Amino acid sequence: MTNDNVQLIMLSSENYDLMISPMSMSYIPSESDPDTSVAHRHDYSSLFLLEKGSITMLVDNEYVTMNESSVLLINKGQVHQPVDTFGIIGWVMVFDEKILDPEILNSLDGSQDAICCFSLNHAELAFLNDILYNINITAGKTGRGPFTNKLLHGMVNTVYYKLVNIYWSLTTNTFDSSNSRPTQITHDFKKLVRKHFKEEKKPASYAEKLNISVTYLNDTVKKITGFKSTNFIQQEITAEAQRQLIYTTKSVKEIAYDLGFNDWKYFIRLFSKVVGKSPTVYRREVKKV
């Protein structure tokens, strides 16, 4: 890739804050479809439901292969690129995550830093396929009814309520529907980090935004996750740095400044500490793969 920036595809504010389409062979690299055949990221969330066939995707430099009866969730900001498909039948849906129930985002919070792809049994596939079909029909109708937005958003939430149940059963975790204060603080902290990590590098800044003490923030995050709050800030910084090292031609200095570091040498030390190798070595090794 020769661009200085990873392409960012924006979701139109029209069309009910979502778009849905049956899968087609256009989801593979082609010169006639440059917007999605190269590495890119979205300002929205994406869902791929595969009923039949197979798809190979490159997601944040990891190859992910979907086989029939599976689902792949792409988070806002994750860099991805379609690599290959075979005999695909299924659905692709993209949407603004603001339409989701906050409890859904909270329950999937553990998957935000990972690639969320899992298989479905026959009943699960049929359930999700039916709802996505109806979302497609409803979104495609001409003329806006008074409750079309709420109807569509409700169906999207239904899809994700089902996915939450499947995800947590597969990961043998239990979802705390009581939404305790420590859990909510941790969720809100992670959300703020994802939004402000370029400007805010210290836990104290996030504690102030949450109207709590930095000690309480650190103790809460450590209790809920097992990791220090600084860990999440550093992971977000280095994850974005890795994306730019892989998918852009920016220099290490340029990446450091883009991520809010006036001292690019400090950025190199931080990256090396977290990743285990310098940005230059990381880029060189990844490019060889």
Steps between C-alpha positions, in 0.01 A plus 500: 500500500641838401253740666607713796174422681280194535182571310209592728155421358221703654142387553240734356268657754216403268359147466405464867865497624551156344555322172444134422558288193510134397857380452632490146823429319579874521634433849834391354781728378435650156623804312140603433421514874799682655318629807469158662768294326784680679568522871252741651316586818149624576354759732232241578460136602464212253344155515569220254264201517609212278242232424694310234847515346816649647663842539856588596550844651811681618398670827766710676772287335339168597349266241148395596317231305124476528343170405130433455271574795721761662502867595777763507469830686725789395532779754507868413857591401629146437698481176382220275526379144321221309745248358303213347150356480344177380131435430381757753139541614422722795460858620715807561361767732667824609358741753573780745561339839302777669182311408600205722377454855791612727477167682587324174815710461581432863459125462716487186762726654741210543500441125585859405874431488463157342371360172151373569420211266306188596288217360123470522281195534206442265242666726720804568572548131131473409403751771757761391446442129127560537546829687765630258270414210224707659739788573590500131135500394406776744797724416432461129135605505415834340337758721592562861249382759477670839672212679733367231812620680395347830393178328835462324703593805298256706573219256873582501494483879319165481781367281756613756305375802521159335868541418577602858339180630695289250829682562484471876396135491799425279743687723349344815449843651186631660355837415424711806164649405494693826759732342685566827676833553856357474406322176345816359799713599735256329286497187478880491875529557580270206258689280663831589846356435397387154376852427769715664822296508673737259452799729483343846780268610455493880235326715444825692350660189244223467423501872418868468266433207328229708480726807686251720844495660788349309557255786143377478528468122822300524366272773171443316655419163754266663223322694276449196763420236814397685699768316606854591319789333826612335509163323185581304629842399831356382330212317274740311799716403713209382211330317444813291876539450520141373219566253679805364835320483339220298257685278662842439835635387522756782835525675528406866527871586183578306312221673621620838379854434169370363448310825561812708866457596715811478799287603525231234787329682273447800242347265762253374589402856133448588430299186809283556399435861142397414561313172843360581676650200554844350256645245762468225568134577128427531428655159790318334399161642132539413578606144698177452196285582 
